Short mmCIF file of C-alpha atoms in Angstrom, two decimals:
data_model
loop_
_atom_site.label_atom_id
_atom_site.label_comp_id
_atom_site.label_asym_id
_atom_site.label_seq_id
_atom_site.Cartn_x
_atom_site.Cartn_y
_atom_site.Cartn_z
CA MET A 267 -10.62 31.14 96.15
CA ALA A 268 -14.05 32.10 97.48
CA ALA A 269 -16.54 33.77 95.16
CA ALA A 270 -17.12 37.51 95.45
CA PRO A 271 -20.45 38.68 96.91
CA GLY A 272 -23.22 38.13 94.38
CA GLN A 273 -21.22 35.59 92.40
CA LYS A 274 -21.64 31.83 92.31
CA CYS A 275 -19.00 29.65 93.89
CA PRO A 276 -17.11 27.32 91.54
CA MET A 277 -18.50 23.78 91.39
CA VAL A 278 -16.59 20.57 92.08
CA ILE A 279 -18.06 17.07 91.61
CA LEU A 280 -16.40 14.30 93.59
CA ALA A 281 -17.26 10.61 93.33
CA GLY A 282 -16.78 7.73 95.73
CA ASN A 283 -16.29 4.15 94.64
CA SER A 284 -19.94 3.06 94.94
CA HIS A 285 -21.21 3.99 91.46
CA PRO A 286 -18.54 5.41 89.11
CA GLU A 287 -20.75 4.95 86.02
CA LEU A 288 -23.47 7.21 87.44
CA ALA A 289 -20.90 9.77 88.54
CA GLN A 290 -19.41 9.88 85.05
CA LEU A 291 -22.87 10.24 83.50
CA ILE A 292 -23.67 13.19 85.77
CA ALA A 293 -20.33 14.90 85.11
CA SER A 294 -20.63 14.49 81.34
CA ARG A 295 -24.19 15.86 81.36
CA MET A 296 -23.01 18.80 83.46
CA GLY A 297 -20.20 19.40 80.98
CA ILE A 298 -17.46 19.30 83.59
CA ARG A 299 -14.88 16.75 84.66
CA LEU A 300 -14.95 14.78 87.88
CA GLY A 301 -12.78 16.21 90.62
CA ASP A 302 -9.36 14.65 91.11
CA MET A 303 -9.66 12.42 94.16
CA THR A 304 -8.51 8.98 95.24
CA VAL A 305 -10.46 6.78 97.63
CA TYR A 306 -8.84 3.50 98.59
CA HIS A 307 -8.60 0.98 101.41
CA LYS A 308 -5.38 0.35 103.26
CA SER A 309 -4.14 -3.10 104.10
CA ASN A 310 -5.95 -2.91 107.46
CA ARG A 311 -9.22 -2.08 105.61
CA GLU A 312 -9.27 1.56 106.75
CA THR A 313 -10.69 3.97 104.18
CA ASN A 314 -8.29 6.64 102.96
CA VAL A 315 -9.30 9.75 100.97
CA GLU A 316 -6.94 12.04 99.06
CA ILE A 317 -8.48 15.10 97.39
CA LYS A 318 -5.88 16.26 94.89
CA GLU A 319 -7.29 19.68 94.09
CA SER A 320 -8.42 22.68 96.13
CA VAL A 321 -12.04 22.79 97.30
CA ARG A 322 -11.67 25.92 99.44
CA GLY A 323 -14.66 28.22 98.96
CA LYS A 324 -16.23 25.91 96.36
CA ASP A 325 -19.58 24.14 96.13
CA VAL A 326 -18.79 20.43 96.39
CA TYR A 327 -21.17 17.70 95.20
CA ILE A 328 -20.31 14.20 96.41
CA ILE A 329 -21.86 11.37 94.39
CA GLN A 330 -22.19 8.23 96.48
CA THR A 331 -24.98 5.68 96.76
CA GLY A 332 -25.69 2.58 98.80
CA THR A 333 -24.66 -0.80 97.39
CA LYS A 334 -24.09 -4.30 98.71
CA ASP A 335 -20.81 -2.99 100.19
CA VAL A 336 -22.91 -0.66 102.31
CA ASN A 337 -20.57 -0.01 105.24
CA ASN A 338 -17.68 1.01 103.01
CA ASP A 339 -20.06 3.27 101.07
CA VAL A 340 -21.10 5.03 104.27
CA MET A 341 -17.54 5.51 105.52
CA GLU A 342 -16.37 6.81 102.15
CA LEU A 343 -19.13 9.41 102.10
CA LEU A 344 -18.46 10.50 105.67
CA ILE A 345 -14.70 10.79 105.19
CA ILE A 346 -14.98 12.62 101.85
CA SER A 347 -17.47 15.06 103.39
CA TYR A 348 -15.31 15.64 106.45
CA ALA A 349 -12.23 16.17 104.27
CA CYS A 350 -14.13 18.87 102.33
CA LYS A 351 -15.37 20.43 105.56
CA THR A 352 -11.89 20.69 107.04
CA SER A 353 -10.66 22.08 103.69
CA CYS A 354 -13.15 24.99 104.01
CA ALA A 355 -15.52 24.08 101.17
CA SER A 356 -18.38 26.58 100.88
CA THR A 357 -21.18 23.98 100.69
CA ILE A 358 -21.07 20.19 100.64
CA VAL A 359 -24.02 18.49 98.94
CA GLY A 360 -24.37 14.73 99.14
CA VAL A 361 -25.91 13.22 95.99
CA VAL A 362 -27.04 9.92 97.51
CA PRO A 363 -29.70 8.34 95.26
CA TYR A 364 -30.16 5.43 97.67
CA ILE A 365 -29.49 6.27 101.32
CA PRO A 366 -27.99 3.25 103.11
CA TYR A 367 -29.95 1.78 106.03
CA SER A 368 -33.11 3.60 104.95
CA LYS A 369 -35.13 0.42 105.49
CA GLN A 370 -34.24 0.58 109.19
CA SER A 371 -36.41 3.64 109.80
CA LYS A 372 -38.72 2.15 112.44
CA MET A 373 -38.16 0.76 115.92
CA ARG A 374 -38.18 -3.04 115.94
CA LYS A 375 -38.32 -4.87 119.28
CA ARG A 376 -35.05 -4.01 121.04
CA GLY A 377 -33.35 -2.60 117.95
CA SER A 378 -32.75 1.00 116.98
CA VAL A 379 -33.73 3.46 114.26
CA VAL A 380 -30.45 3.18 112.35
CA CYS A 381 -31.56 5.62 109.65
CA LYS A 382 -31.69 8.38 112.28
CA LEU A 383 -28.09 7.54 113.17
CA MET A 384 -27.15 7.85 109.48
CA ALA A 385 -28.82 11.26 109.29
CA THR A 386 -26.95 12.49 112.35
CA MET A 387 -23.62 11.22 111.05
CA PHE A 388 -24.15 12.86 107.64
CA GLY A 389 -24.77 16.22 109.29
CA LYS A 390 -21.83 15.94 111.70
CA ALA A 391 -19.50 14.98 108.83
CA GLY A 392 -20.16 18.32 107.14
CA LEU A 393 -22.91 17.70 104.58
CA THR A 394 -25.06 20.82 104.17
CA HIS A 395 -27.64 19.38 101.75
CA ILE A 396 -28.80 15.96 100.56
CA ILE A 397 -30.18 14.96 97.17
CA THR A 398 -31.76 11.52 97.21
CA MET A 399 -34.48 9.60 95.39
CA ASP A 400 -37.56 7.71 96.60
CA LEU A 401 -36.84 7.38 100.31
CA HIS A 402 -38.23 4.18 101.76
CA GLN A 403 -40.38 6.34 104.07
CA LYS A 404 -40.89 10.04 103.34
CA GLU A 405 -40.77 10.76 107.07
CA ILE A 406 -37.04 9.98 106.99
CA GLN A 407 -36.52 13.58 105.86
CA GLY A 408 -37.42 14.60 109.41
CA PHE A 409 -34.39 12.72 110.76
CA PHE A 410 -32.07 15.23 109.09
CA ASP A 411 -31.15 18.67 110.39
CA ILE A 412 -30.15 19.69 106.85
CA PRO A 413 -32.32 20.14 103.72
CA VAL A 414 -33.22 16.91 101.90
CA GLU A 415 -34.45 16.84 98.31
CA ASN A 416 -36.39 13.57 97.92
CA LEU A 417 -36.71 13.26 94.13
CA ARG A 418 -39.10 10.79 92.46
CA ALA A 419 -38.32 8.23 89.78
CA SER A 420 -41.98 7.61 88.91
CA PRO A 421 -41.98 9.90 85.80
CA PHE A 422 -39.19 7.80 84.26
CA LEU A 423 -40.86 4.48 85.13
CA ILE A 424 -44.23 5.68 83.83
CA ASP A 425 -42.56 6.78 80.62
CA TYR A 426 -41.00 3.29 80.33
CA ILE A 427 -44.45 1.72 80.72
CA GLU A 428 -45.90 3.92 77.98
CA GLN A 429 -42.99 3.47 75.58
CA SER A 430 -41.82 -0.10 76.17
CA ILE A 431 -44.78 -2.20 77.28
CA PRO A 432 -46.99 -3.16 74.33
CA ASP A 433 -50.71 -2.84 75.01
CA TYR A 434 -50.08 -1.19 78.40
CA ARG A 435 -53.68 0.05 78.28
CA ASN A 436 -54.62 -3.53 79.18
CA ALA A 437 -52.42 -3.43 82.27
CA ILE A 438 -53.30 -3.22 85.95
CA ILE A 439 -51.08 -1.72 88.66
CA VAL A 440 -50.47 -4.08 91.57
CA ALA A 441 -49.62 -3.05 95.14
CA ARG A 442 -47.51 -5.80 96.70
CA ASN A 443 -49.13 -5.20 100.10
CA PRO A 444 -51.76 -2.86 101.59
CA ASN A 445 -49.02 -0.43 102.63
CA SER A 446 -48.13 0.12 98.96
CA VAL A 447 -51.63 1.11 97.85
CA LYS A 448 -50.87 4.85 97.78
CA ARG A 449 -47.89 4.34 95.47
CA ALA A 450 -49.87 2.03 93.19
CA THR A 451 -52.78 4.48 93.10
CA SER A 452 -50.45 7.30 92.05
CA TYR A 453 -49.17 5.24 89.11
CA ALA A 454 -52.65 4.08 88.17
CA GLU A 455 -54.13 7.58 88.15
CA ARG A 456 -51.44 8.91 85.84
CA LEU A 457 -51.75 5.95 83.47
CA HIS A 458 -55.57 5.82 83.75
CA LEU A 459 -55.45 2.18 84.86
CA GLY A 460 -57.02 0.15 87.65
CA ILE A 461 -55.26 -1.30 90.67
CA ALA A 462 -55.12 -4.63 92.46
CA VAL A 463 -53.78 -5.34 95.93
CA ILE A 464 -51.93 -8.38 97.26
CA HIS A 465 -53.17 -9.37 100.69
CA GLY A 466 -51.83 -12.06 102.96
CA ASP A 467 -48.44 -13.52 103.68
CA ASP A 468 -46.46 -16.48 102.44
CA LYS A 469 -44.11 -16.51 105.42
CA VAL A 470 -44.39 -18.74 108.45
CA THR A 471 -45.62 -16.78 111.46
CA GLU A 472 -42.81 -16.36 113.94
CA THR A 473 -43.47 -17.55 117.47
CA ASP A 474 -42.38 -15.44 120.40
CA SER A 475 -39.15 -16.67 121.88
CA GLU A 476 -38.26 -16.64 125.58
CA ASP A 477 -37.05 -13.06 125.51
CA GLY A 478 -39.13 -11.60 128.32
CA ARG A 479 -42.15 -10.47 126.34
CA ASN A 480 -44.20 -13.30 127.84
CA SER A 481 -43.24 -12.46 131.40
CA PRO A 482 -46.11 -12.52 133.92
CA PRO A 483 -47.87 -9.20 134.57
CA LEU A 484 -46.95 -6.88 137.40
CA LEU A 485 -48.15 -7.68 140.89
CA ARG A 486 -50.62 -5.28 142.46
CA GLN A 487 -51.35 -4.67 146.12
CA THR A 488 -54.88 -5.38 147.35
CA HIS A 489 -56.77 -3.72 150.19
CA HIS A 490 -55.64 -6.59 152.44
CA HIS A 491 -51.99 -5.74 151.69
CA LYS A 492 -51.52 -8.97 149.81
CA MET A 493 -49.79 -9.18 146.43
CA GLU A 494 -51.64 -10.96 143.66
CA PHE A 495 -51.39 -11.11 139.88
CA GLY A 496 -53.34 -8.39 138.11
CA LEU A 497 -54.44 -10.59 135.23
CA GLU A 498 -57.86 -8.98 134.97
CA ILE A 499 -56.48 -5.50 134.27
CA LEU A 500 -54.44 -6.46 131.20
CA PRO A 501 -56.23 -7.11 127.89
CA VAL A 502 -55.23 -10.25 126.06
CA LEU A 503 -53.64 -9.46 122.68
CA LEU A 504 -54.34 -12.14 120.11
CA PRO A 505 -51.49 -12.96 117.71
CA LYS A 506 -51.76 -11.74 114.13
CA GLU A 507 -52.48 -14.46 111.60
CA LYS A 508 -52.33 -13.30 108.01
CA PRO A 509 -54.20 -15.39 105.44
CA PRO A 510 -52.40 -16.97 102.48
CA LEU A 511 -51.50 -14.73 99.53
CA ASN A 512 -54.58 -13.48 97.76
CA VAL A 513 -55.34 -10.91 95.05
CA VAL A 514 -57.94 -8.21 95.69
CA GLY A 515 -58.98 -7.16 92.19
CA ASP A 516 -59.42 -8.72 88.75
CA VAL A 517 -56.14 -9.44 86.94
CA GLY A 518 -57.51 -12.04 84.51
CA GLY A 519 -56.24 -11.48 80.98
CA ARG A 520 -54.30 -8.40 82.07
CA ILE A 521 -50.67 -7.28 82.27
CA ALA A 522 -49.82 -7.07 85.98
CA ILE A 523 -47.30 -4.34 86.89
CA ILE A 524 -46.02 -4.52 90.47
CA VAL A 525 -44.60 -1.17 91.65
CA ASP A 526 -42.36 -0.61 94.66
CA ASP A 527 -39.54 1.64 95.86
CA MET A 528 -36.85 -1.06 96.01
CA ILE A 529 -36.19 -4.68 95.11
CA ASP A 530 -33.77 -6.53 97.33
CA ASP A 531 -34.96 -9.96 98.45
CA VAL A 532 -36.95 -11.12 95.43
CA GLN A 533 -38.57 -14.27 96.82
CA SER A 534 -41.74 -12.42 97.81
CA TYR A 535 -42.04 -10.97 94.29
CA VAL A 536 -41.63 -14.44 92.80
CA ASN A 537 -44.43 -15.77 95.03
CA ILE A 538 -46.69 -12.84 94.16
CA ALA A 539 -46.02 -13.35 90.43
CA GLU A 540 -47.07 -17.00 90.72
CA VAL A 541 -50.34 -15.98 92.39
CA LEU A 542 -50.99 -13.36 89.70
CA LYS A 543 -50.35 -15.89 86.93
CA ASP A 544 -52.68 -18.35 88.65
CA ARG A 545 -55.35 -15.63 88.68
CA GLY A 546 -55.05 -15.15 84.92
CA ALA A 547 -52.46 -12.42 84.42
CA TYR A 548 -50.60 -13.25 81.20
CA LYS A 549 -47.58 -11.03 81.90
CA VAL A 550 -46.00 -9.83 85.14
CA TYR A 551 -43.67 -6.84 85.36
CA VAL A 552 -41.88 -5.66 88.51
CA MET A 553 -40.86 -1.99 88.60
CA ALA A 554 -38.90 -0.23 91.33
CA THR A 555 -36.51 2.66 91.82
CA HIS A 556 -33.65 0.90 93.61
CA GLY A 557 -32.52 -2.48 92.28
CA LEU A 558 -30.37 -3.84 95.10
CA LEU A 559 -30.96 -7.44 93.98
CA SER A 560 -28.85 -8.99 96.72
CA SER A 561 -27.70 -12.57 97.18
CA ASP A 562 -29.08 -15.01 94.57
CA ALA A 563 -31.77 -12.61 93.31
CA PRO A 564 -30.69 -12.86 89.63
CA ARG A 565 -31.03 -16.65 89.62
CA LEU A 566 -34.42 -16.55 91.35
CA LEU A 567 -35.69 -13.97 88.87
CA ASP A 568 -34.37 -15.91 85.89
CA ASP A 569 -36.14 -19.08 87.07
CA SER A 570 -39.38 -17.31 87.96
CA CYS A 571 -42.50 -16.53 85.94
CA ILE A 572 -41.77 -12.79 86.12
CA ASP A 573 -41.43 -11.48 82.56
CA GLU A 574 -39.40 -8.35 83.22
CA VAL A 575 -37.81 -6.42 86.10
CA VAL A 576 -37.36 -2.68 85.55
CA VAL A 577 -35.15 -0.64 87.89
CA THR A 578 -33.28 2.64 87.67
CA ASN A 579 -29.53 3.20 87.83
CA THR A 580 -29.59 4.68 91.35
CA VAL A 581 -27.76 1.50 92.42
CA PRO A 582 -25.21 -0.35 90.24
CA HIS A 583 -26.47 -3.73 89.05
CA GLU A 584 -24.43 -4.55 85.95
CA ILE A 585 -23.28 -7.89 87.35
CA GLN A 586 -26.88 -8.87 88.12
CA LYS A 587 -27.90 -7.95 84.57
CA MET A 588 -25.29 -10.32 83.17
CA GLN A 589 -26.73 -13.10 85.34
CA CYS A 590 -30.38 -12.40 84.48
CA HIS A 591 -31.64 -11.33 81.06
CA LYS A 592 -34.96 -10.05 82.48
CA ILE A 593 -33.49 -6.96 84.17
CA ARG A 594 -33.91 -3.60 82.39
CA THR A 595 -32.38 -0.28 83.45
CA VAL A 596 -33.88 3.21 83.27
CA ASP A 597 -31.44 6.13 83.39
CA ILE A 598 -32.42 8.83 85.92
CA SER A 599 -29.15 10.80 85.82
CA VAL A 600 -30.81 13.70 84.01
CA MET A 601 -32.98 14.41 87.08
CA LEU A 602 -29.99 14.37 89.41
CA VAL A 603 -28.18 16.75 87.04
CA GLU A 604 -31.12 19.15 87.01
CA ALA A 605 -31.33 19.03 90.81
CA ILE A 606 -27.61 19.84 91.10
CA ARG A 607 -27.92 22.68 88.59
CA ARG A 608 -30.89 24.23 90.36
CA ILE A 609 -29.28 24.03 93.80
CA HIS A 610 -26.04 25.50 92.46
CA ASN A 611 -27.92 28.41 90.83
CA ASN A 612 -30.24 28.93 93.82
CA GLU A 613 -33.27 28.15 91.66
CA SER A 614 -36.58 26.69 92.78
CA MET A 615 -36.81 22.89 92.98
CA SER A 616 -40.59 22.83 92.55
CA TYR A 617 -40.35 22.07 88.83
CA LEU A 618 -38.90 18.65 89.66
CA PHE A 619 -41.92 17.91 91.84
CA ARG A 620 -44.67 18.97 89.45
CA ASN A 621 -47.72 16.69 89.55
CA ILE A 622 -46.19 14.88 92.55
CA GLY A 623 -48.76 14.30 95.27
CA MET A 624 -48.26 13.66 98.96
CA GLU A 625 -48.95 9.96 98.42
CA ASP A 626 -46.36 9.50 95.66
#
């Protein structure tokens, strides 16, 4: 039954299959039970959703994040949202700590901006609001036609540094590439530490394949009505050649803390850690919000010189933790709970963004 004018709508929290532990944490902190719903896959792999209680006129919060089973996660969220929409829910808020396909937010060669497609699908499915955390690019919020609350995990990670890293005053914050300098600077300023930057690349430069990019230039017509190649009107673009991995800054005798928004393929972090150790760093920490840790990441981390990997519980990684003893988890559910509570009570969200700069 819909709420009377001036009254709050009842709240319902629904959870997909992506991260049941986080959903249960949020529900218990909110002091309510998870909504009665079943999400399962039929024998033909179609996703089926059965909501077993009324959501008519209620504020629905759907907890679903991106995992290694990303396509099922997306379909579950879309179908749950659409089921609530067609059941006349008052508002449908997606609590999606890690938005799937957020790394595909730029045009690459003949590809597409898949994250824009995700944003469009979320809106069409019925979501009226999104709560997420540390988008890969802040500009992704502009892809959505609905409000997006991009929360930050940095306060929790900074607190972990202060509480759990002995002698953190002797640490230095490391940006894994020049594009990450703003994030590293934000951490360093709050902790009153210096920064170092990794420059260069350890990957083999890809050569252009025969895909048309090396086609000859357009023909132009001369005054004598002859067609000739217009080579002189096109500037020659030299290929980029990054130098080998190098450290800009002094890390000798320091604790190196690499900060990033997500850790998926860990080979680059392993290579960076080796360079930092060669330059005199006696401990290397890697800290990020989303610990995807795909493929054989746990084995690579366990065999590497990285001392500790700290991630939040925006993405489930319990199996990876059993395979690698270096992984530590920081609980950020309390921030998601506060965001849900403030949205439900129509309160300002600015408190959750205090001391957060544009570069964070």
